[in-house]
mmCIF file of C-alpha atoms in Angstrom:
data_model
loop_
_atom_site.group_PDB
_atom_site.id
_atom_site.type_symbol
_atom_site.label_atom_id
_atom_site.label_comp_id
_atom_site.label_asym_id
_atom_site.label_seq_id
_atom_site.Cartn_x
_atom_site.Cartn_y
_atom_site.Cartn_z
ATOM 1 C CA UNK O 2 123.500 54.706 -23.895
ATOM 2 C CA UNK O 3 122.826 57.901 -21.720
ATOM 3 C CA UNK O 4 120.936 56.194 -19.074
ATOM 4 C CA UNK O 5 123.483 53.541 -18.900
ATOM 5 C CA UNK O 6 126.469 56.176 -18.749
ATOM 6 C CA UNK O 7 124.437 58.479 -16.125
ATOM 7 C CA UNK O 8 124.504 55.008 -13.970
ATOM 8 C CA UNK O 9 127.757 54.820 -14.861
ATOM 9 C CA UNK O 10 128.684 58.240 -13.699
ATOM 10 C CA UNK O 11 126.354 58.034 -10.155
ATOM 11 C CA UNK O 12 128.371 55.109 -9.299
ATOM 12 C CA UNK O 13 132.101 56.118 -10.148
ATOM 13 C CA UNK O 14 131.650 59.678 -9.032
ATOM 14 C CA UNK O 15 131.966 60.173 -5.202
ATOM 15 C CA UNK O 16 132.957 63.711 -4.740
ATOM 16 C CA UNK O 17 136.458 62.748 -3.234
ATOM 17 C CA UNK O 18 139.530 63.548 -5.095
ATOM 18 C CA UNK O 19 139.432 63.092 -8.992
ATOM 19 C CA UNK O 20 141.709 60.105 -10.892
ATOM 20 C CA UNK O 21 141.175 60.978 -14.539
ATOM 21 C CA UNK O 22 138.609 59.787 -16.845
ATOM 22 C CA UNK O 23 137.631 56.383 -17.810
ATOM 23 C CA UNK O 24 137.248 56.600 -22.131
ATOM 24 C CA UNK O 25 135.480 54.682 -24.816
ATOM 25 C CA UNK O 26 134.224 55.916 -28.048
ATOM 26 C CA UNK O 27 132.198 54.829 -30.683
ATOM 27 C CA UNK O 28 133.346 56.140 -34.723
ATOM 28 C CA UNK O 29 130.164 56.908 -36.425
ATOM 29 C CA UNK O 30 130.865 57.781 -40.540
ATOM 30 C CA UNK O 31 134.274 59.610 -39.054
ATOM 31 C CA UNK O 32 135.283 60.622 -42.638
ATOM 32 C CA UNK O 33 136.703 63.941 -43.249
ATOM 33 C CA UNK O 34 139.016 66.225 -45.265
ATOM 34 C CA UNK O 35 142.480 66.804 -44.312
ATOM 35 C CA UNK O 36 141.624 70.763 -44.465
ATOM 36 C CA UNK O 37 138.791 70.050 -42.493
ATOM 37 C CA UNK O 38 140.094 67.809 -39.615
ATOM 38 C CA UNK O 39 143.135 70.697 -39.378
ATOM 39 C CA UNK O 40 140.591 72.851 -38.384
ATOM 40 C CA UNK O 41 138.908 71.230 -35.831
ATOM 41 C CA UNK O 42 142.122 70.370 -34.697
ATOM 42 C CA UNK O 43 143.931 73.978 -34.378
ATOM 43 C CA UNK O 44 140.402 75.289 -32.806
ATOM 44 C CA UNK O 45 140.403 72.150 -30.276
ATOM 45 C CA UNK O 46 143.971 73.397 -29.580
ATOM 46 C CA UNK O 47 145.317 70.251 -29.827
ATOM 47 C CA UNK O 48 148.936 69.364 -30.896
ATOM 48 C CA UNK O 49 149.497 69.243 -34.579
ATOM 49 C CA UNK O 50 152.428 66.667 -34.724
ATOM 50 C CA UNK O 51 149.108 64.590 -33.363
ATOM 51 C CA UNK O 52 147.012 64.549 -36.979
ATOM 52 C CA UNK O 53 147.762 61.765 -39.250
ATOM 53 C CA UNK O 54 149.619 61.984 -41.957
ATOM 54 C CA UNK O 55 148.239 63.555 -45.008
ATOM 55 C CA UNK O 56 146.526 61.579 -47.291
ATOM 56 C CA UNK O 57 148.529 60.468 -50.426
ATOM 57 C CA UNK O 58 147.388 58.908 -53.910
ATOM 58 C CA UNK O 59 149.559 55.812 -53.289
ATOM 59 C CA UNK O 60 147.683 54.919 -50.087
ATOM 60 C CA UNK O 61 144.426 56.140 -51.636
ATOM 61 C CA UNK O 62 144.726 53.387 -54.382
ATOM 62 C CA UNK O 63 146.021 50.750 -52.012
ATOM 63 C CA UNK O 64 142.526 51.087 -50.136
ATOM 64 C CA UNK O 65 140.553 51.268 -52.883
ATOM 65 C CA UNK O 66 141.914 48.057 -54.348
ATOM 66 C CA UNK O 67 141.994 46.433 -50.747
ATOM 67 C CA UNK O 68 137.835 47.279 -50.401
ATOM 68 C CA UNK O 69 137.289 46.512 -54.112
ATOM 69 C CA UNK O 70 138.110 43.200 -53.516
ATOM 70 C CA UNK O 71 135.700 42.941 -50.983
ATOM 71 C CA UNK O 72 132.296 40.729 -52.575
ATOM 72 C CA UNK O 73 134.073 39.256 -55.311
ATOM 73 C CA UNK O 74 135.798 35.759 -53.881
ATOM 74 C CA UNK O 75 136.083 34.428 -57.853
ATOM 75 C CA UNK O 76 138.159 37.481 -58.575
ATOM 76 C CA UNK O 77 141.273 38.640 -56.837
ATOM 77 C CA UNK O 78 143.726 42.124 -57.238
ATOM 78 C CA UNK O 79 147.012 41.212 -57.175
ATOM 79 C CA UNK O 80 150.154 43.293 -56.668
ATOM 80 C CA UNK O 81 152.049 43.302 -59.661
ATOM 81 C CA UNK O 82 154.208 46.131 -60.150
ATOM 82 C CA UNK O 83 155.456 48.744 -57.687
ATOM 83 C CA UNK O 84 158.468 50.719 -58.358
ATOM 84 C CA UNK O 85 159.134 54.687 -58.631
ATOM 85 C CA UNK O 86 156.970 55.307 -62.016
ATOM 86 C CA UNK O 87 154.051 53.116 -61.297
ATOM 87 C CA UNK O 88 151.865 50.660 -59.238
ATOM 88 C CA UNK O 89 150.274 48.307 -60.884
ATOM 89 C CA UNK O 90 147.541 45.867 -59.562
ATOM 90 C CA UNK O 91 146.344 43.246 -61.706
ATOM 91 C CA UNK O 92 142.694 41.757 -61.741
ATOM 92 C CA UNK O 93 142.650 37.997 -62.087
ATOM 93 C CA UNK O 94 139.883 35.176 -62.386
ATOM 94 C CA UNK O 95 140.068 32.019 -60.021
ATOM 95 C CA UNK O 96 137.770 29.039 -61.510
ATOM 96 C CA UNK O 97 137.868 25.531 -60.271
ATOM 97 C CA UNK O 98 138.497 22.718 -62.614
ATOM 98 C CA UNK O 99 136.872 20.336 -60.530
ATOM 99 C CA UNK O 100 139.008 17.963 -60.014
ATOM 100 C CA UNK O 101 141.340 19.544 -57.524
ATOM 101 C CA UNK O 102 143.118 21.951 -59.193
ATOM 102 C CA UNK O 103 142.657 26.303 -59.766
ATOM 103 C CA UNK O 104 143.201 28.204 -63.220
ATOM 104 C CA UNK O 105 143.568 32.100 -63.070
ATOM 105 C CA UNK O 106 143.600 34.349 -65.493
ATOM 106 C CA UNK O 107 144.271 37.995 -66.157
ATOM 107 C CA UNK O 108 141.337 40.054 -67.097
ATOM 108 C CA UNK O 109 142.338 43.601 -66.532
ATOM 109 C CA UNK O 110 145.020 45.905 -64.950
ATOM 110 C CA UNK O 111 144.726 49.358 -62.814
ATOM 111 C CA UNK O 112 147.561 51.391 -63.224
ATOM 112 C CA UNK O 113 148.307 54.208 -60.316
ATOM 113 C CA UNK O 114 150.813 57.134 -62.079
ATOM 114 C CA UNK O 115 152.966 58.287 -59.248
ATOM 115 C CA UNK O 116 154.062 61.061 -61.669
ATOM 116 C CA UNK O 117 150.636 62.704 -62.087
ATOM 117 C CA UNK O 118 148.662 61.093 -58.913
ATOM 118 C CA UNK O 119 146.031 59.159 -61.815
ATOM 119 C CA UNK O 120 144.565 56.211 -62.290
ATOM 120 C CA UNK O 121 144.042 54.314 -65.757
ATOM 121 C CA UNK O 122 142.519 50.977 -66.575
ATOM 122 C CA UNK O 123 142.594 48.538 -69.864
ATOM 123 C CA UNK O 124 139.394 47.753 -68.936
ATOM 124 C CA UNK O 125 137.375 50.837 -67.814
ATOM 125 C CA UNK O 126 133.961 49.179 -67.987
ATOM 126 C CA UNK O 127 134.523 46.448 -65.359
ATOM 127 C CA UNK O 128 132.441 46.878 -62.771
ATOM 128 C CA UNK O 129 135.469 46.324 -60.166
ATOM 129 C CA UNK O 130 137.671 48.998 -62.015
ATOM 130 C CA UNK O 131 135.101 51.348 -61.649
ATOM 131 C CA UNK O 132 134.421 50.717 -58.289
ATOM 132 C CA UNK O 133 138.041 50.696 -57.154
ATOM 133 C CA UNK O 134 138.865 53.992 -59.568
ATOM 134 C CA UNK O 135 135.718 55.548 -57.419
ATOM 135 C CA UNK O 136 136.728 54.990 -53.806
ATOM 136 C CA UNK O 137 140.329 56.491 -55.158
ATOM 137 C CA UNK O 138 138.720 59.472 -56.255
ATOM 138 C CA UNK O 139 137.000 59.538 -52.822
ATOM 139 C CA UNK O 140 139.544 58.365 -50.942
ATOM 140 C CA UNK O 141 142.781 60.950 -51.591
ATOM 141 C CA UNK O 142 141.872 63.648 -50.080
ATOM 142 C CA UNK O 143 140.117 62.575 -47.067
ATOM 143 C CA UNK O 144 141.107 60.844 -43.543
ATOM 144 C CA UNK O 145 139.056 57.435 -42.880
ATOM 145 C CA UNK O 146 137.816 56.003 -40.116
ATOM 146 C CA UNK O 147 141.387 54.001 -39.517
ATOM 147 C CA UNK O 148 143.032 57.060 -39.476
ATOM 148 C CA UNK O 149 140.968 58.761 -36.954
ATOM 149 C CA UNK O 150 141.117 55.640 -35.165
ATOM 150 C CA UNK O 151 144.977 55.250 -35.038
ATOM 151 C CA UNK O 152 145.051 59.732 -34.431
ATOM 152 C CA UNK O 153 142.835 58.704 -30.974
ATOM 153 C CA UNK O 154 145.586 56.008 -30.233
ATOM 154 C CA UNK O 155 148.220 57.999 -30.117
ATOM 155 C CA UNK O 156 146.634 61.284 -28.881
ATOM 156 C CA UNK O 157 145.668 58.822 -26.014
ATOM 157 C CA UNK O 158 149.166 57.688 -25.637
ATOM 158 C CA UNK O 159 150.325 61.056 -25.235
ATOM 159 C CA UNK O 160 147.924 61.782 -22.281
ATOM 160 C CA UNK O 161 149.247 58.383 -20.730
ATOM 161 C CA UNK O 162 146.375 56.495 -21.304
ATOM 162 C CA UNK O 163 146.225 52.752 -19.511
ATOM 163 C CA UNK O 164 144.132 49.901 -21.570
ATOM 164 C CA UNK O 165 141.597 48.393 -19.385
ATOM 165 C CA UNK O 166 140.688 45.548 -21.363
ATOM 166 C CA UNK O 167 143.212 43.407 -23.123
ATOM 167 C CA UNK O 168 141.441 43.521 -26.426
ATOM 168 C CA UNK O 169 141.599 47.560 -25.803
ATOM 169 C CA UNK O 170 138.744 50.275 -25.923
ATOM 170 C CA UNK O 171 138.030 51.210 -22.851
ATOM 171 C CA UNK O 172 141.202 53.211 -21.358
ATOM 172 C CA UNK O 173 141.670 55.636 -18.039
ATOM 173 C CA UNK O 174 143.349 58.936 -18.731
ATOM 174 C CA UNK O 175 144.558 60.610 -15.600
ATOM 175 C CA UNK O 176 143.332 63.737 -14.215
ATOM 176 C CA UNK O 177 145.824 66.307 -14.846
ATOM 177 C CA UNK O 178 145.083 65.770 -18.713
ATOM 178 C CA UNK O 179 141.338 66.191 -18.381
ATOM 179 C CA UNK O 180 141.579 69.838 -19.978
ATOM 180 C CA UNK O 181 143.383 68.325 -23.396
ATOM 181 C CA UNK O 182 140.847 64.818 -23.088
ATOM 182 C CA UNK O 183 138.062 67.089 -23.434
ATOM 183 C CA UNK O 184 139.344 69.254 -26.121
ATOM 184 C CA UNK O 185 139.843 65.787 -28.282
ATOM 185 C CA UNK O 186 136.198 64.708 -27.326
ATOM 186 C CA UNK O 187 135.038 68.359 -28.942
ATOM 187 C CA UNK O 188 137.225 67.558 -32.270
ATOM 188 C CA UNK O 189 136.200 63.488 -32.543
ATOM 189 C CA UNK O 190 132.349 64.547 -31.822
ATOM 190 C CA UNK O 191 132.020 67.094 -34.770
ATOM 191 C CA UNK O 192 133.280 64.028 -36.922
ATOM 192 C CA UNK O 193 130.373 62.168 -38.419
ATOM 193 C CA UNK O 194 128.107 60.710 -35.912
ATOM 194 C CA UNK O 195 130.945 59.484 -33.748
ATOM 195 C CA UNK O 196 130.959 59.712 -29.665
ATOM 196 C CA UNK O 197 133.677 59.668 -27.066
ATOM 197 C CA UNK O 198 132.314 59.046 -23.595
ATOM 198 C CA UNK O 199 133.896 60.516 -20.149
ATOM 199 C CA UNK O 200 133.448 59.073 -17.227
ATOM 200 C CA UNK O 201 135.015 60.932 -14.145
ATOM 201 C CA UNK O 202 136.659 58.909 -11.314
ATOM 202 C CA UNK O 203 137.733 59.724 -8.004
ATOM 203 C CA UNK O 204 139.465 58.210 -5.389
ATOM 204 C CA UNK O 205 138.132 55.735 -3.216
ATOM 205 C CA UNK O 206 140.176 52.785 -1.668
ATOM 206 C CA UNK O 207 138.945 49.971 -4.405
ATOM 207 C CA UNK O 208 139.251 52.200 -7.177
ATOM 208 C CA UNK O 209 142.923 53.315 -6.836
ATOM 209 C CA UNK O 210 143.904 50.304 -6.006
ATOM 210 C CA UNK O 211 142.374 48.373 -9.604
ATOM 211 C CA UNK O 212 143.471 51.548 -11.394
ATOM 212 C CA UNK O 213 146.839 51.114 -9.768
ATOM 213 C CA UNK O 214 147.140 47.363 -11.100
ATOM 214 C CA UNK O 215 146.089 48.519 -14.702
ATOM 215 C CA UNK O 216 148.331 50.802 -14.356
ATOM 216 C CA UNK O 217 151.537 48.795 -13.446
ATOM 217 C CA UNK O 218 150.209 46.003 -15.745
ATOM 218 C CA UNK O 219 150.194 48.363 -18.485
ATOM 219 C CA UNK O 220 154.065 49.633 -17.963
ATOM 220 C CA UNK O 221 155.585 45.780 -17.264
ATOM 221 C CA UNK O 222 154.098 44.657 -20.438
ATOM 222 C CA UNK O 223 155.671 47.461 -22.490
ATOM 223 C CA UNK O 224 158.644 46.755 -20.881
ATOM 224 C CA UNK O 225 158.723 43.253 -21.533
ATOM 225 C CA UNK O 226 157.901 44.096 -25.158
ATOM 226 C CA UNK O 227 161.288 46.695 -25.187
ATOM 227 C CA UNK O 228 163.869 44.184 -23.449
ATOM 228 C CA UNK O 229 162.555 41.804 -26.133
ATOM 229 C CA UNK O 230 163.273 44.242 -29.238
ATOM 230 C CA UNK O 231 166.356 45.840 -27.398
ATOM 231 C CA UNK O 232 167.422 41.846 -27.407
ATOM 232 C CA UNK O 233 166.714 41.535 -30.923
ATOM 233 C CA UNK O 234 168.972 44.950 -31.813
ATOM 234 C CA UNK O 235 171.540 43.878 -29.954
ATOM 235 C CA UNK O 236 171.864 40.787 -32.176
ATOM 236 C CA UNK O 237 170.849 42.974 -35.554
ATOM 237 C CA UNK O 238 171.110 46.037 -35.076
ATOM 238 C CA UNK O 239 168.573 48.155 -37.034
ATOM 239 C CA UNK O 240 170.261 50.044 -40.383
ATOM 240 C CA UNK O 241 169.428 53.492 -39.180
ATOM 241 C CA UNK O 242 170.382 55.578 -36.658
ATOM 242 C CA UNK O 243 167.248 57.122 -36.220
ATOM 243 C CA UNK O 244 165.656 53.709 -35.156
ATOM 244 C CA UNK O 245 167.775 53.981 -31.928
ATOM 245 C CA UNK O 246 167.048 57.471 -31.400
ATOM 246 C CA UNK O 247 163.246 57.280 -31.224
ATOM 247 C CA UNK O 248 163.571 54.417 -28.480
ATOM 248 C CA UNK O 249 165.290 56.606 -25.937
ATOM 249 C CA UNK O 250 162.697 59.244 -26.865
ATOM 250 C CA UNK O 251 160.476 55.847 -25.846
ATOM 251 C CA UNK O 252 162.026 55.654 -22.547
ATOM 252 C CA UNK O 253 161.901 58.960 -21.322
ATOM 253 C CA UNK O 254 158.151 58.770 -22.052
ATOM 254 C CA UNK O 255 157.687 55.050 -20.075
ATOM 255 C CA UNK O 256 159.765 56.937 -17.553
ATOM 256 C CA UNK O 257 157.186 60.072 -17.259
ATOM 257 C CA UNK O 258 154.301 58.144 -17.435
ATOM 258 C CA UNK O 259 155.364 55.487 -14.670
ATOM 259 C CA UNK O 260 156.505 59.106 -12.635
ATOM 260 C CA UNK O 261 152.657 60.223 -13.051
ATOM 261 C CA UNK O 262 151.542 57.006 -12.283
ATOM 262 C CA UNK O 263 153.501 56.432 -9.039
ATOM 263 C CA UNK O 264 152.314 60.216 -8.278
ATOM 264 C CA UNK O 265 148.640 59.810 -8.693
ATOM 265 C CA UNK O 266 147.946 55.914 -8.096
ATOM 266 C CA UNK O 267 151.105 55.019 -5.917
ATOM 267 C CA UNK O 268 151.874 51.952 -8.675
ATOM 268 C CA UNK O 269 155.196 51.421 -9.106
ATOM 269 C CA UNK O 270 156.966 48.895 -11.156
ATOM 270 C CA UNK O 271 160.197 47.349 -9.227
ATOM 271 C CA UNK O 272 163.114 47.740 -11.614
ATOM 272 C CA UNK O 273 161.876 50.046 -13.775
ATOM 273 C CA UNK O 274 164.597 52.704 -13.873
ATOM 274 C CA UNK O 275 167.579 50.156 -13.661
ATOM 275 C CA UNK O 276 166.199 48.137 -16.904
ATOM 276 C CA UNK O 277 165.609 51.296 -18.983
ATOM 277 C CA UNK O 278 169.196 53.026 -17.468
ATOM 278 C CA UNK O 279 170.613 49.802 -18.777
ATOM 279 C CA UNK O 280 168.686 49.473 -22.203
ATOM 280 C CA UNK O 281 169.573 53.341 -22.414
ATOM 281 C CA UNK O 282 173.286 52.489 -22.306
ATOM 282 C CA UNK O 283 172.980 49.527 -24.662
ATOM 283 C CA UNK O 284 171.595 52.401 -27.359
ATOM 284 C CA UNK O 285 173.786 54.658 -26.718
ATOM 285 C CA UNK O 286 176.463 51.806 -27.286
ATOM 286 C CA UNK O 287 174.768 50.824 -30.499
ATOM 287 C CA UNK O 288 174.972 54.878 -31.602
ATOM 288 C CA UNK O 289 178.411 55.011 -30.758
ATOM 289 C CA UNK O 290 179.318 51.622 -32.945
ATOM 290 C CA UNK O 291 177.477 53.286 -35.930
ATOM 291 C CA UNK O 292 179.754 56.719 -35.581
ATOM 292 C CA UNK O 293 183.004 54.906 -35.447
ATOM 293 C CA UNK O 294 181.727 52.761 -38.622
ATOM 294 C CA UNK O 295 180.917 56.372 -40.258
ATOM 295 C CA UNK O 296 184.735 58.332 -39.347
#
């Protein structure tokens, strides 16, 4: 990978005036304690509203019965109770009958106790209890590789980040966050085996100019995606107030990054700041409905 990247970096980097960063990464056994990834996190002196969110039993339990199913395609967990004392998933045998049809039965149940954070079987011995009551033990007090993954999503989000590739993974961050890009790459490289790989860009007439499409690309499809849920309130509007708030917070962000994007690549997206002004005053509307309903 290092002779491919020093290519990489030989043909990118002209000396002219740097872009940002194009940014892939690679999670390598990422797994790590919540105290732990604070840590790294305060020294990389990166934002803390940025970590995930703490591990919890509940979604400790969930995993573990969501990987314990993995291997065993005769026997399936089921969700079978949930409510403010308990969550219950049952373990259930699928046979065939051979003439068409599919008989189940119950063999066990794991029992999560919200009041104590435990876990409890009928059936300690199975070898899918245990293995699902191990990966809980492991699991609730550490951050796994999908939350790391999701933490570098939205860390990348709030340095602007535009998606290259459809399918996403390879993203351009521009330059005036290089400072905070490379204090993430410190934190995410002390994790496991795991690599994030910088590759510096400046200008040059073909290279703003695709950056500049991925760019605009990237802000017309979220805004697309907002008219079409702003649509959708305006028929139902969501129950809580709170649900509005966070999309103007939304729009003054699509607004800043398509600033810095205008600024740096010269992309601009016609219509931009009518269609949010006007999804901004359909909120506000919504907001206003919701305090006369309250008085």
């Amino acid at each position: 990978m290092q002779n491919q990247l020093d290519l990489i970096r030989r043909n990118t980097n002209h000396g002219g005036q740097p872009l940002g960063d194009l940014l892939w990464w690679e999670l390598v056994n990422p797994t790590v304690s919540r105290p732990e990834l604070q840590k790294l996190w305060v020294q990389g002196a990166l934002p803390s509203e940025l970590l995930p969110e703490a591990p919890t039993a509940e979604k400790a339990f969930k995993t573990a019965a969501k990987e314990a199913q993995v291997g065993h395609p005769d026997r399936l967990l089921r969700l079978a109770v949930e409510n403010e004392l308990e969550i219950v998933f049952g373990i259930v045998s699928e046979r065939r009958d051979g003439i068409g049809g599919l008989q189940y039965q119950q063999e066990s149940r794991v029992t999560l106790s919200r009041q104590s954070d435990t876990v409890r079987s009928d059936q300690p011995g199975d070898n899918m209890v245990q293995k699902l009551m191990a990966r809980f033990e492991e699991l609730k007090t550490v951050h796994t590789a999908d939350d790391i993954r999701r933490t570098i999503s939205k860390t990348l989000d709030s340095f602007a980040a535009v998606t290259l590739r459809t399918m996403g993974g390879i993203y351009w961050i521009p330059a005036v966050y290089a400072k905070e890009l490379r204090q993430l790459q410190a934190v995410i490289e002390q994790l496991g085996k795991s690599k994030m790989y910088l590759v510096p860009i400046t200008a040059t007439k073909e290279g703003q100019a695709a950056l500049a499409q991925a760019a605009k690309a990237s802000i017309e499809e979220e805004l697309a995606a907002l008219q079409t849920e702003m649509q959708q309130f305006l028929q139902t509007p969501p129950d809580r107030a709170s649900t509005l708030m966070r999309r103007l917070d939304h729009f003054a962000d699509l607004r800043r990054r398509a600033s810095l994007y205008q600024t740096v690549l010269q992309a601009q997206v016609v219509g931009l700041a009518e269609n949010l002004t006007e999804m901004e005053g359909q909120v506000r509307g919504l907001l206003d409905e919701k305090r006369a309903k309250a008085a």
